[in-house]
Short mmCIF file of C-alpha atoms and ligand atoms in Angstrom, two decimals:
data_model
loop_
_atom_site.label_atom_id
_atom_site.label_comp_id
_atom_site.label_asym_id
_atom_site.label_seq_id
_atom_site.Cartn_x
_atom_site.Cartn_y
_atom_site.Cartn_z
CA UNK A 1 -10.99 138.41 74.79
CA UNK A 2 -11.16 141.06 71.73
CA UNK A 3 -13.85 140.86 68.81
CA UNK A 4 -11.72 139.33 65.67
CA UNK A 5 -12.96 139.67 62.31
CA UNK A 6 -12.24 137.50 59.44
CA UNK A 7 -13.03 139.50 56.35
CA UNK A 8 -13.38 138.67 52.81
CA UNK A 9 -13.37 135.16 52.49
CA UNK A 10 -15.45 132.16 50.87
CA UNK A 11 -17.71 130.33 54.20
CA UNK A 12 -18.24 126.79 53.83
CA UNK A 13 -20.26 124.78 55.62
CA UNK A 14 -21.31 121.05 54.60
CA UNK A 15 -24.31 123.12 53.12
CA UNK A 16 -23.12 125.43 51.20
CA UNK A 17 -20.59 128.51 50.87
CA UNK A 18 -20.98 132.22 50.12
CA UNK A 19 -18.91 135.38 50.37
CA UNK A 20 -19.25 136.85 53.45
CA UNK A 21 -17.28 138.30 56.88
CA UNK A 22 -16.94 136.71 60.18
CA UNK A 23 -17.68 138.68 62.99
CA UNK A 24 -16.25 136.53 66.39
CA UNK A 25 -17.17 138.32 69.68
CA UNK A 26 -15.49 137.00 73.04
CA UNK A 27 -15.99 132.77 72.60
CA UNK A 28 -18.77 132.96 70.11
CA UNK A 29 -19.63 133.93 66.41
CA UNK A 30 -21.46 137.30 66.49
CA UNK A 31 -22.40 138.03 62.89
CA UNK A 32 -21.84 136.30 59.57
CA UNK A 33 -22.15 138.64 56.13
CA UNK A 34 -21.15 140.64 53.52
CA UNK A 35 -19.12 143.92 54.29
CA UNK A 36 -19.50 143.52 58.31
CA UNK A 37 -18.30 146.56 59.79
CA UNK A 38 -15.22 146.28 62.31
CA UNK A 39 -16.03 147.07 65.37
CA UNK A 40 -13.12 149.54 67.41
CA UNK A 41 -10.47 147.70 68.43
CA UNK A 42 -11.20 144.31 66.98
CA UNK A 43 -8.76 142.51 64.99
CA UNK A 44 -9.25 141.51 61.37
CA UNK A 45 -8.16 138.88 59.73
CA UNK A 46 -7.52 139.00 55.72
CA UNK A 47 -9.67 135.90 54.56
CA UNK A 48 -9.04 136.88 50.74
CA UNK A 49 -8.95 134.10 48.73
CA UNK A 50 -9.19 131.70 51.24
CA UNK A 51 -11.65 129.07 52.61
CA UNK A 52 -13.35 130.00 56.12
CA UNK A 53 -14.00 126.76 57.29
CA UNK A 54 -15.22 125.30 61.09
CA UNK A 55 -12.68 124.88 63.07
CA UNK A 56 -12.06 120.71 62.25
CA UNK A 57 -13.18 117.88 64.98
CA UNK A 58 -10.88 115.34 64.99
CA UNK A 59 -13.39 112.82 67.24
CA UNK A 60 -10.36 110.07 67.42
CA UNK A 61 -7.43 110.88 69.21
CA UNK A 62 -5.17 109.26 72.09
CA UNK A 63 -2.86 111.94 73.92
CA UNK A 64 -0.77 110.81 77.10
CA UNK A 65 -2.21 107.24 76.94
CA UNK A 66 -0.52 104.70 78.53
CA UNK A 67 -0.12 101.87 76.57
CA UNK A 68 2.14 98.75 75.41
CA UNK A 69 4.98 99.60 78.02
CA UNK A 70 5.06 103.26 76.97
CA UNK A 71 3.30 106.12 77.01
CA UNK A 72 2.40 108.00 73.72
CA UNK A 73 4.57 110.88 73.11
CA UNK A 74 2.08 113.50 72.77
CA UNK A 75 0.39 114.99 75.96
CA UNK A 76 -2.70 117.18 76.35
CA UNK A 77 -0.73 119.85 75.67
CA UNK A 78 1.24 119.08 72.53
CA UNK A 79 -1.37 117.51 70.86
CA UNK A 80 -3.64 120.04 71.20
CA UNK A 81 -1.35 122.67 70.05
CA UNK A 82 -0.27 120.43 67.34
CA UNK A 83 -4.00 119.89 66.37
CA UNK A 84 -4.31 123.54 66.47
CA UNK A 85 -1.68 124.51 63.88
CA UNK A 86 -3.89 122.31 61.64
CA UNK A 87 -6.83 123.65 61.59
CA UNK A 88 -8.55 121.56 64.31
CA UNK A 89 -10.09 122.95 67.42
CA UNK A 90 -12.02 120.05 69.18
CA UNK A 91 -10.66 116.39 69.78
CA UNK A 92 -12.17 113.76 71.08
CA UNK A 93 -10.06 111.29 72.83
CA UNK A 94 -10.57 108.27 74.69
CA UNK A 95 -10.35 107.66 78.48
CA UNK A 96 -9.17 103.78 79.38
CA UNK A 97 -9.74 102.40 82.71
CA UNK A 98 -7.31 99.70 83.15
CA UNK A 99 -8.80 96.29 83.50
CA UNK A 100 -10.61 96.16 86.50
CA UNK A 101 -10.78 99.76 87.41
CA UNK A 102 -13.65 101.70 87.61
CA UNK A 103 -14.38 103.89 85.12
CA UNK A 104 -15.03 107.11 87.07
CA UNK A 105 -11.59 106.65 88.45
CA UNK A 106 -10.22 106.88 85.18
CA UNK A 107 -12.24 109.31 84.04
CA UNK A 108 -11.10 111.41 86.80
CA UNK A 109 -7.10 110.53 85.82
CA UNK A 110 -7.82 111.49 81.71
CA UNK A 111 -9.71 115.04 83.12
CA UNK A 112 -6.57 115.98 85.38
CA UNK A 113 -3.85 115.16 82.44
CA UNK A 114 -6.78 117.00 79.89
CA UNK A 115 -6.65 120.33 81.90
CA UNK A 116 -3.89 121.56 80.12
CA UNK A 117 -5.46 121.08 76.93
CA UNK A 118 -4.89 124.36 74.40
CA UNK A 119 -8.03 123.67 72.18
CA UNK A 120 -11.72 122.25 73.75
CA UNK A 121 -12.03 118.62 74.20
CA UNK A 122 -14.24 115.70 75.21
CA UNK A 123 -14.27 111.87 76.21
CA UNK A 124 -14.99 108.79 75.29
CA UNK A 125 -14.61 105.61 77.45
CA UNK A 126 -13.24 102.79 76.58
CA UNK A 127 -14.88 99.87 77.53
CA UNK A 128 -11.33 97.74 78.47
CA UNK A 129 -13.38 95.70 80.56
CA UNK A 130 -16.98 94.59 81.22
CA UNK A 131 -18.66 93.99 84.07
CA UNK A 132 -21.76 94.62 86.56
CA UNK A 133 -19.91 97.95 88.10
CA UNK A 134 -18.64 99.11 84.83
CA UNK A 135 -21.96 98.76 83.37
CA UNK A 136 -23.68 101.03 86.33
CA UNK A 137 -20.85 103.43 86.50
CA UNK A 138 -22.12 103.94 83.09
CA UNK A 139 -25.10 105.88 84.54
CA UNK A 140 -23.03 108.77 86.01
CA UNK A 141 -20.72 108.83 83.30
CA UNK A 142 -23.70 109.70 80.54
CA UNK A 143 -26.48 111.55 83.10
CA UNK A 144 -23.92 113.54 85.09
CA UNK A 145 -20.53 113.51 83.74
CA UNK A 146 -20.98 114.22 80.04
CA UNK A 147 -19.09 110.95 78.82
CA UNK A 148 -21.72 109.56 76.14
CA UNK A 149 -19.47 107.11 73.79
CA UNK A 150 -18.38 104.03 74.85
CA UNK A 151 -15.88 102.53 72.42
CA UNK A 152 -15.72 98.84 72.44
CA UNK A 153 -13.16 96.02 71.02
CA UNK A 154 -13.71 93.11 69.14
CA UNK A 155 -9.54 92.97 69.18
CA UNK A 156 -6.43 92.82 71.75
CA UNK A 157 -7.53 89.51 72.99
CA UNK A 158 -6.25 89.55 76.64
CA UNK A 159 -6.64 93.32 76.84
CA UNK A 160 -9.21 94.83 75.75
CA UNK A 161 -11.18 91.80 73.44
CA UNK A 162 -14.61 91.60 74.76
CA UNK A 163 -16.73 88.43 73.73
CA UNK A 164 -19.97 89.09 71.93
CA UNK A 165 -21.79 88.16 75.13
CA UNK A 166 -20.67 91.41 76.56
CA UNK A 167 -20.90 93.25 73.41
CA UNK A 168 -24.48 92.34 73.41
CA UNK A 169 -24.48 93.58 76.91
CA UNK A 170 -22.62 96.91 76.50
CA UNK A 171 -24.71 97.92 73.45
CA UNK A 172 -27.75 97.35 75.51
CA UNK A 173 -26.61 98.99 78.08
CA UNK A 174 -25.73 102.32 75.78
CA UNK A 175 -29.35 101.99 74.41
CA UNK A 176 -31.01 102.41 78.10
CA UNK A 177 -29.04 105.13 78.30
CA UNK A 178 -29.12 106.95 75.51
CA UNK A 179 -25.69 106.65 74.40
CA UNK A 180 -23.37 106.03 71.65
CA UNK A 181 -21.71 102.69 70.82
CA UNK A 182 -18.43 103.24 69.06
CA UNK A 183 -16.44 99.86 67.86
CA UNK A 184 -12.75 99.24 66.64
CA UNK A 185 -13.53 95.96 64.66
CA UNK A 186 -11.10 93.10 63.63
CA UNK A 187 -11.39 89.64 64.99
CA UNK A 188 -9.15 89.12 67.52
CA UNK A 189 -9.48 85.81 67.67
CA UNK A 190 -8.29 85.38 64.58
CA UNK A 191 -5.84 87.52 64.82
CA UNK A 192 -4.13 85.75 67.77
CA UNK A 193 -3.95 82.59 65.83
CA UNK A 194 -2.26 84.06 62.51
CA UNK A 195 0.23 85.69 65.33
CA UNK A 196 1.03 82.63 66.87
CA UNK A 197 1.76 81.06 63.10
CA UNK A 198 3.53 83.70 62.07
CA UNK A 199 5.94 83.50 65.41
CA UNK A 200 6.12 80.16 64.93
CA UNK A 201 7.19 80.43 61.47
CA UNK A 202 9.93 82.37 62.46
CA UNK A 203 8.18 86.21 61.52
CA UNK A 204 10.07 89.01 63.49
CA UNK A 205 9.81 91.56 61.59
CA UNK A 206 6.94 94.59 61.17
CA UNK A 207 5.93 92.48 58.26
CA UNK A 208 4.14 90.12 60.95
CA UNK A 209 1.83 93.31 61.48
CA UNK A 210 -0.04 93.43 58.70
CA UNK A 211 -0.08 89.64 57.73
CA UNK A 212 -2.07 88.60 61.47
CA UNK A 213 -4.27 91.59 60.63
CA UNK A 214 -6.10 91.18 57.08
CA UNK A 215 -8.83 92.89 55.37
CA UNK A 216 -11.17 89.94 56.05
CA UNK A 217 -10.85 90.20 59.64
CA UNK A 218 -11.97 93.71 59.57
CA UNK A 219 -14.92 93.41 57.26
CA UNK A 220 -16.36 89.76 59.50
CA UNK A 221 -16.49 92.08 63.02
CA UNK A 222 -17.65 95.29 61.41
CA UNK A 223 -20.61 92.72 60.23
CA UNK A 224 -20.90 91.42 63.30
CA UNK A 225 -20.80 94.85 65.45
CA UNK A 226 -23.17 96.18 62.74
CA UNK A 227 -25.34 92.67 63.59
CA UNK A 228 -25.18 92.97 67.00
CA UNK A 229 -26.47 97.06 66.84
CA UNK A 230 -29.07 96.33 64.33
CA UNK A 231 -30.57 93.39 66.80
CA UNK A 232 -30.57 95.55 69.98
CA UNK A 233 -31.61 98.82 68.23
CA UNK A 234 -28.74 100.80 69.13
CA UNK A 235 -27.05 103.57 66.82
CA UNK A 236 -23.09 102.36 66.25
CA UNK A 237 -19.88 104.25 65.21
CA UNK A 238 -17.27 102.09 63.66
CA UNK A 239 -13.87 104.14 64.31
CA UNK A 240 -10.62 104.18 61.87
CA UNK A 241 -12.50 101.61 58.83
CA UNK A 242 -9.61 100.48 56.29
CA UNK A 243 -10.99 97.93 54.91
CA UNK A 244 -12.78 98.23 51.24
CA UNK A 245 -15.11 95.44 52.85
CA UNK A 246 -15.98 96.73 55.65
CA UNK A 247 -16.39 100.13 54.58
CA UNK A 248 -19.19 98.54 51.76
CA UNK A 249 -20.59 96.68 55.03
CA UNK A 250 -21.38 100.32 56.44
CA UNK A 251 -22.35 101.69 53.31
CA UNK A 252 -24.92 99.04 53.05
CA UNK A 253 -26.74 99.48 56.73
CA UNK A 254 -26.79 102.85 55.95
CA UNK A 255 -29.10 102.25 53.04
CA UNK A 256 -31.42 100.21 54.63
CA UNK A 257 -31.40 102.66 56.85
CA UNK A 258 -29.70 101.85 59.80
CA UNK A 259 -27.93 104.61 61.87
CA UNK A 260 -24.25 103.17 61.70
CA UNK A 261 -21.45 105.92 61.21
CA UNK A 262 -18.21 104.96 59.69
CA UNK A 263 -15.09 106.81 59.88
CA UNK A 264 -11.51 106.80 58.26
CA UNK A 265 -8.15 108.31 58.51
CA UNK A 266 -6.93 110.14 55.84
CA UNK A 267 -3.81 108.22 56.35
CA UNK A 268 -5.96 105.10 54.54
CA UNK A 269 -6.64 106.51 51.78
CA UNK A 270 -3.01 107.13 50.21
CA UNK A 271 -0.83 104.91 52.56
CA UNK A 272 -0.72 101.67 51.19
CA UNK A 273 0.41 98.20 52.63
CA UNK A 274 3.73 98.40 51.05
CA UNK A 275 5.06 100.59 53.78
CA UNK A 276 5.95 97.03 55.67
CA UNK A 277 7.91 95.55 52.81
CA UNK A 278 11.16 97.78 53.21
CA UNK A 279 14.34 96.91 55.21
CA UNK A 280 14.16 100.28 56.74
CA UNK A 281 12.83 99.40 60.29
CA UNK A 282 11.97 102.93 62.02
CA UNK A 283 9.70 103.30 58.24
CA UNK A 284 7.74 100.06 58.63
CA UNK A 285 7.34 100.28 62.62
CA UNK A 286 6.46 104.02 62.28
CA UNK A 287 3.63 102.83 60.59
CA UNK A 288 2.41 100.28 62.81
CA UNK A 289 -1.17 100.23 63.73
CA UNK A 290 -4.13 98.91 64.01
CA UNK A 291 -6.40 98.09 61.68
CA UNK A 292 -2.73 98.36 59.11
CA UNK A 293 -2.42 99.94 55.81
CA UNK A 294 -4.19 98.07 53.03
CA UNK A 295 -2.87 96.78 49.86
CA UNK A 296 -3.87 100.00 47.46
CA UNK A 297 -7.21 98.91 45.59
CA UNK A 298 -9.23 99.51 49.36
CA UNK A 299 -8.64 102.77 48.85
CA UNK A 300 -10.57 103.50 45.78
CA UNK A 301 -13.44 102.12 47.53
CA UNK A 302 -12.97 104.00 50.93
CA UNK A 303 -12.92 106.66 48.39
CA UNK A 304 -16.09 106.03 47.23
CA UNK A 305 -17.76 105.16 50.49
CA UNK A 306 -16.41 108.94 51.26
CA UNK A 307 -18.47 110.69 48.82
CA UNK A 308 -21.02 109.20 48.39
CA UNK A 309 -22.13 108.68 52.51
CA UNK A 310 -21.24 105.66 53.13
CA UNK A 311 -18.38 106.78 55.52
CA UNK A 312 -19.15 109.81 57.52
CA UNK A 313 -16.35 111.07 59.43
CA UNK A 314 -12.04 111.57 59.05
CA UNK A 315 -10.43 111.46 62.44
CA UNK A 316 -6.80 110.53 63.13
CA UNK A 317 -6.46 107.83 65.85
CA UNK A 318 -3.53 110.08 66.48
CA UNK A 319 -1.68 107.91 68.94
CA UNK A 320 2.41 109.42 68.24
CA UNK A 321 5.57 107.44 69.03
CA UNK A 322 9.03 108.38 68.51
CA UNK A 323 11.38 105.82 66.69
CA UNK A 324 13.00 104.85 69.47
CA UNK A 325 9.61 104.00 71.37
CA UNK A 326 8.79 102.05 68.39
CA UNK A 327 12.33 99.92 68.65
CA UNK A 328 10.62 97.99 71.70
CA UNK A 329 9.46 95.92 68.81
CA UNK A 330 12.86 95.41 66.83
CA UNK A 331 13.34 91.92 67.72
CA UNK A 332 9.23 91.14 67.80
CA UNK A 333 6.74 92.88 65.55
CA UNK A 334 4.20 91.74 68.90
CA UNK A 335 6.13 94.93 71.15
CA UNK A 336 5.84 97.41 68.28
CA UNK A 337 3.63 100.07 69.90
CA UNK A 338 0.01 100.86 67.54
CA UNK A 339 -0.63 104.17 66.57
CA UNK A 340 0.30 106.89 64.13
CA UNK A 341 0.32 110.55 64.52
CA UNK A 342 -2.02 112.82 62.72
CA UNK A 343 -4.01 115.12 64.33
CA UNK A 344 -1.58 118.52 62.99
CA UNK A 345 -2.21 117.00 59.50
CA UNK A 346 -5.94 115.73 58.95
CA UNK A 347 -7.19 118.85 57.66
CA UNK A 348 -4.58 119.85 55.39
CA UNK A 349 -3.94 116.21 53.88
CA UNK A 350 -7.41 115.68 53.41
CA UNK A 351 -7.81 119.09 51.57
CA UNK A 352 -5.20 117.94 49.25
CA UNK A 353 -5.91 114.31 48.51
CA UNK A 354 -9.79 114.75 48.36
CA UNK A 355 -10.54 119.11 47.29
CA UNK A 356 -7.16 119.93 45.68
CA UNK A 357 -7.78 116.84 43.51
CA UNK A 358 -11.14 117.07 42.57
CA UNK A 359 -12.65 114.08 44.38
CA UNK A 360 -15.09 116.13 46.96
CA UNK A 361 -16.55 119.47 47.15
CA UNK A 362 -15.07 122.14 49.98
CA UNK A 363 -18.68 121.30 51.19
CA UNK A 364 -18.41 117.42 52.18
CA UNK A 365 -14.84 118.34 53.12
CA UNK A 366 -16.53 120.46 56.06
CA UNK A 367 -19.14 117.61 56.69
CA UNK A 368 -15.90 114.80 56.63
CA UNK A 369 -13.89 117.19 58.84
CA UNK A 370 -16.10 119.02 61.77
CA UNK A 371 -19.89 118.72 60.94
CA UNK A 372 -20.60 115.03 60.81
CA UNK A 373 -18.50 114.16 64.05
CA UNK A 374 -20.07 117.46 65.83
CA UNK A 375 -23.42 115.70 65.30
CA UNK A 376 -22.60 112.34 65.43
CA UNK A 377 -21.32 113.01 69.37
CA UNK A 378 -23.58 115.90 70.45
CA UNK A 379 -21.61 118.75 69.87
CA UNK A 380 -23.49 120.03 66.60
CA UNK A 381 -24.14 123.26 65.77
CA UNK A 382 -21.64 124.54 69.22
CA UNK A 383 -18.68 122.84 67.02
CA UNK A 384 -18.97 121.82 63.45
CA UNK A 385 -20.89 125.49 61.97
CA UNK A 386 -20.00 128.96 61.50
CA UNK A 387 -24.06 129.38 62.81
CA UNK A 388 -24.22 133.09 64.94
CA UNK A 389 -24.53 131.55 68.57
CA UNK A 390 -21.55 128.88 67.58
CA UNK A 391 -18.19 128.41 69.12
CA UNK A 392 -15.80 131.04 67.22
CA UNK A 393 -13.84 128.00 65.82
CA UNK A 394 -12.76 128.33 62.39
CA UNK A 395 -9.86 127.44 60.44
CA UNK A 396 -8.67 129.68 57.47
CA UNK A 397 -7.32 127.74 54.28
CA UNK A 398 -5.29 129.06 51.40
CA UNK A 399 -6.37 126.64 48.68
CA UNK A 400 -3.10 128.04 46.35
CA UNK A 401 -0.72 127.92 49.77
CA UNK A 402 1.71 124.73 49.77
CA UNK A 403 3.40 123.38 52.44
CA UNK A 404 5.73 119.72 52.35
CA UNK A 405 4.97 117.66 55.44
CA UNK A 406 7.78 116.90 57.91
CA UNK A 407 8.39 115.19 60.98
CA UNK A 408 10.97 118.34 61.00
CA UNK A 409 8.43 121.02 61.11
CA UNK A 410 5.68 119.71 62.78
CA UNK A 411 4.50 120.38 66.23
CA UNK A 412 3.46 116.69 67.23
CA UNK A 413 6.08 115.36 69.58
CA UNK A 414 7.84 112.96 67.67
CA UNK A 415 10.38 112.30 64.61
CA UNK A 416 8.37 110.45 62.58
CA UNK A 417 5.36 111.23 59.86
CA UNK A 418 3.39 108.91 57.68
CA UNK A 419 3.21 112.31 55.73
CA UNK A 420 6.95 113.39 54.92
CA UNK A 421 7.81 114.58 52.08
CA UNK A 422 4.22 114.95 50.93
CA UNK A 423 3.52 118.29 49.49
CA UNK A 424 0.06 119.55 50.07
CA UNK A 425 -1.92 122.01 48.02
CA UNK A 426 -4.21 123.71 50.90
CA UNK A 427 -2.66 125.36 53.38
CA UNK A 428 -4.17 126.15 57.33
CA UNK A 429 -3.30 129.95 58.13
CA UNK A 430 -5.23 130.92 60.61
CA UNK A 431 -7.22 128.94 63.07
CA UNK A 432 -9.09 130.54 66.03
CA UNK A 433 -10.10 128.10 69.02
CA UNK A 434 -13.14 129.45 70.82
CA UNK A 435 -12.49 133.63 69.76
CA UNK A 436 -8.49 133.02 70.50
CA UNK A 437 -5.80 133.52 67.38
CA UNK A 438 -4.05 130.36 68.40
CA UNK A 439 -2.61 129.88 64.87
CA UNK A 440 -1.48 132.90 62.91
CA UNK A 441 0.61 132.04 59.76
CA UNK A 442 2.74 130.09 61.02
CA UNK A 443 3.18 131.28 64.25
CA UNK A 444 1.66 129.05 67.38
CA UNK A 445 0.10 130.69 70.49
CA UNK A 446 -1.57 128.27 72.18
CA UNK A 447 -2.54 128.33 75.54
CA UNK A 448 -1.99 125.56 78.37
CA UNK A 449 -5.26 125.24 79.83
CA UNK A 450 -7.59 127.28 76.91
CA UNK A 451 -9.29 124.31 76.47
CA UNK A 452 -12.16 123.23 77.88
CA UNK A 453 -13.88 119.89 79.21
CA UNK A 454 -17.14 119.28 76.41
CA UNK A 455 -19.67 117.55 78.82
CA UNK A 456 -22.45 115.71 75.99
CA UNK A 457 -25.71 115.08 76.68
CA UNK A 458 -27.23 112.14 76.08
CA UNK A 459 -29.36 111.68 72.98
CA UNK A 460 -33.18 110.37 74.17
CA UNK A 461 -34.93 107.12 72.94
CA UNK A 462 -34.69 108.22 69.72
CA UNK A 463 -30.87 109.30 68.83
CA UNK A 464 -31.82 112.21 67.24
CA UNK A 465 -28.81 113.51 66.09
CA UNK A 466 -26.78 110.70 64.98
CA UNK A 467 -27.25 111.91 61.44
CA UNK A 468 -23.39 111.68 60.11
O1 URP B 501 -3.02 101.22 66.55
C1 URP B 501 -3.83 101.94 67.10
N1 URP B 501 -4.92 102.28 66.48
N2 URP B 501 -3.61 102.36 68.36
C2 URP B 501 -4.49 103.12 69.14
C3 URP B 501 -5.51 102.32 69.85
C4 URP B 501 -6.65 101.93 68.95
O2 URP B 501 -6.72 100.78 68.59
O3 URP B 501 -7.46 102.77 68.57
ZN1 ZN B 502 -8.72 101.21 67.61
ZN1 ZN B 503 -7.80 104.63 68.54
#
C-alpha cells in the first residue's frame, strides 16, 4: 500500500482544528502539518477547502442479521461499502446467538459472514438469552476473543426481553469482567399489552407501531437500566435514545456523575412520528423500528442533550429492508420487520442538520461521529483521531458540496431511504479506510475482505475510558 497525502485542508478533531497536511503511510498516519512534503510516488489528495475529519464509527449496525422471517438486505459486504461512501470506516455490529445457543457459536457464524467486510469492524453480543453457560462463555468472549459489549433488552418479550433478575445478573457479570453493558430500553411488557389492545381493537396498519411503543415506555426502562447500572457499579450504554425523556434521564446520571453513554440516530432528530399517518404503506413500514419516530417536540431536546453532553454518540442501527421485505407486515403491523438503513448517510446528514445549520461545532461533530464511540468501546485513539500512530481513516468533507439523498443513488441494498429527497449541505469526497482510497469522488473501490476483525480489550476495575 502507497503513502497518500491529503494536502491543504482544515483537521478536526473533537479538540480542535488547524490547517495542516496528512501524511498516511501503509495502514497508519505518518505525519500531520503544515506544507508536508510528498514523498515519491505517493498520492495526494486536494483537501482545499474541505474538512479532514476521522474516518466516522458508526458503533450500531446490523448487516446479514437474521431476523423476523427475513434476513436484512445488507451483508458484510454492502454495508460496509455503503458505510464507506459515507465517510465511515469502522462499524460496530452486533452478533445474536439464537435463544439457547452458545454464544461462541455465534460469534464464530457473525466472524465467517464479517470476513468480507470492506472497512474494519468489531462485535458486540447480544445477550438474546441468559443463562449459567451464556454468562461463563462471557469469559472467553471479553479475555480472549475481543467481544467486550454485551447489549441487553428490556423489549421483544418472547425473544429477546430479559427480566430485571437477569439484567441484574448480566450487568454484574460485565462488571467482573470488565466489560461494557449496552441496553435497548422500552418496556416490553408494556408494550405487549398496548399490542394486544390495539389487535383487538381492530389496528392493522403501521400505525399500530408507534401507538404500542410510546415515549413513556422508553424513558421508565432507560430509568430502570440506568437504576440497575448505578446499583451494581457498572458503566452502561443506552443505544438508539428517541425519547426527549429518556434522553434528560441520561443527561441527568451524567451530572451526578455516573458513566452512562447515550446515543441517537440522526434519523431522530428530523424524522418525526407523522411518517405513520399516511396511506402510503411501503412509506410508513419503511420506517418501522424500534424505539419509532417521535412526535416532533423530542427532538429539540435530543438536540439539546447533543450539545451540551448529555448524549454522546450518533450511530445508525442500520438494519435495511427492501419494500417488499417490509410487505410481510401488510395485513399486521406485528410482521413488519424493525430497522432502517443508515449507515451510507450518518455522516453527511448529521453534517447538515447539526454543522451546516449552526447547531454544533465541526468539533463535537467529530466527537458525535468517531471519537466518543472509539472511546466509549476501546478503540480510541487507533479509530476516532488523526493522532501520528492512528489508523489512516479519514473522511474528506466539502462543507459547500450538495448532494439530494436517494434510495436511487445509494449503495445500501435496498429501495427505500428515510432520507430521500433530502438535500444535504456537506458532502463526503474522499474517505480512506486504513491507508486505502476506498471512496474517491464518487467513485467506490472497496475491497471484499479489507476489513479487519477489531478484537477490544477489556477496560480494568476502573473503566477508564468510558469517557463519551
Ligand atoms: O428496529 C430495530 N431497531 N431493529 C434492529 C434491532 C434493534 O432493536 O436494535
Ligand atoms: Zn435495539
Ligand atoms: Zn439495533
Amino acid at each position: 500500500m502507497g503513502d497518500i497525502l491529503v494536502r491543504g485542508g482544515t483537521v478536526v478533531t473533537a479538540e480542535g482544528r488547524r490547517r495542516a497536511d496528512v501524511l498516511c503511510s501503509g495502514e497508519r498516519i505518518a505525519a500531520v502539518g503544515e506544507g508536508l512534503p510528498r514523498p515519491a510516488g505517493a498520492e495526494a489528495i486536494d483537501a482545499g477547502g474541505c474538512f479532514v475529519l476521522p474516518g466516522g464509527v458508526d458503533p450500531h449496525t446490523h448487516l446479514q442479521l437474521p431476523t423476523m422471517g427475513t434476513v436484512v438486505a445488507d451483508d458484510f459486504l454492502s454495508g460496509t461499502a455503503a458505510a464507506a461512501a459515507g465517510g465511515t470506516t469502522t462499524i460496530l455490529d452486533f452478533a445474536g446467538p439464537d435463544r439457547g445457543e452458545a454464544p461462541l457459536e455465534a460469534l464464530a457464524r457473525w466472524q465467517g459472514w464479517a470476513t468480507r467486510a470492506a472497512v474494519d469492524y468489531g462485535l458486540h453480543m447480544t445477550v438474546s438469552w441468559w443463562g449459567e453457560r451464556f454468562a461463563r462463555e462471557m469469559e472467553p468472549l471479553v479475555r480472549e476473543r475481543g467481544v467486550t459489549s454485551f447489549k441487553f433488552f428490556t423489549a421483544y418479550k418472547g425473544r429477546m426481553m430479559l427480566p430485571d433478575e437477569d439484567l441484574i445478573a448480566g450487568f454484574a457479570r460485565c462488571r467482573e469482567l470488565g466489560a461494557l453493558p449496552q441496553v435497548h430500553a422500552e418496556n416490553g411488557d408494556l408494550i405487549e399489552y398496548l399490542q394486544r389492545k390495539l389487535v383487538a381493537e381492530g389496528v392493522t396498519g403501521p400505525r399500530g407501531h408507534p401507538l404500542s411503543r410510546p415515549p413513556a415506555l422508553e424513558s421508565e426502562a432507560t430509568l430502570r437500566c440506568i437504576t440497575i447500572a448505578e446499583v451494581v457499579d457498572v458503566p452502561l450504554y443506552v443505544v438508539h435514545v428517541s425519547a426527549g425523556d429518556a434522553a434528560q434521564a441520561i443527561a441527568r446520571a451524567r451530572r451526578r456523575g455516573q458513566r452512562v453513554v447515550g446515543e441517537t440516530l440522526p434519523n431522530f432528530l428530523f424524522i418525526d412520528a407523522s411518517v405513520y399517518d399516511g396511506p402510503d404503506f411501503d412509506f410508513a413500514a419503511g420506517h418501522v423500528m424500534s424505539p419509532p419516530y417521535r412526535p416532533r417536540e423530542h427532538q429539540a431536546v435530543l438536540w439539546q442533550a447533543l450539545t451540551e453532553g448529555g448524549l454522546s454518540t450518533t450511530g445508525t442501527d442500520h438494519c435495511c429492508f427492501t419494500r417488499e421485505q417490509k410487505r410481510a407486515g401488510q395485513d399486521d403491523f406485528l410482521r413488519i420487520p424493525n430497522g432502517c438503513g443508515g449507515v451510507e448517510q450518518r455522516m453527511e446528514a448529521l453534517w447538515h442538520l447539526g454543522v451546516s445549520s449552526g447547531r454544533i461545532t465541526p468539533e463535537r461533530f467529530v466527537a458525535l461521529t468517531s471519537t466518543n464511540a472509539a472511546r466509549a468501546f476501546h478503540l480510541w485513539p487507533r479509530k476516532g483521531s488523526l493522532q501520528v500512530g492512528a489508523d489512516a481513516d479519514l473522511a474528506v468533507l466539502d462543507p459547500e458540496r450538495t448532494r439530494v439523498l436517494s434510495a436511487r443513488t445509494q449503495h445500501q441494498r435496498t429501495d427505500f431511504s428515510v432520507w430521500e429527497g433530502l438535500e444535504v449541505r456537506g458532502a463526503v469526497v474522499h474517505t480512506l479506510a486504513r491507508g486505502r482510497h476506498v471512496w474517491k469522488d464518487g467513485d467506490l473501490r472497496a475491497e471484499p475482505g479489507a476489513g479487519q476483525f477489531l478484537a477490544r480489550q477489556p477496560f480494568g476495575p476502573v473503566y477508564q475510558g468510558v469517557l463519551g
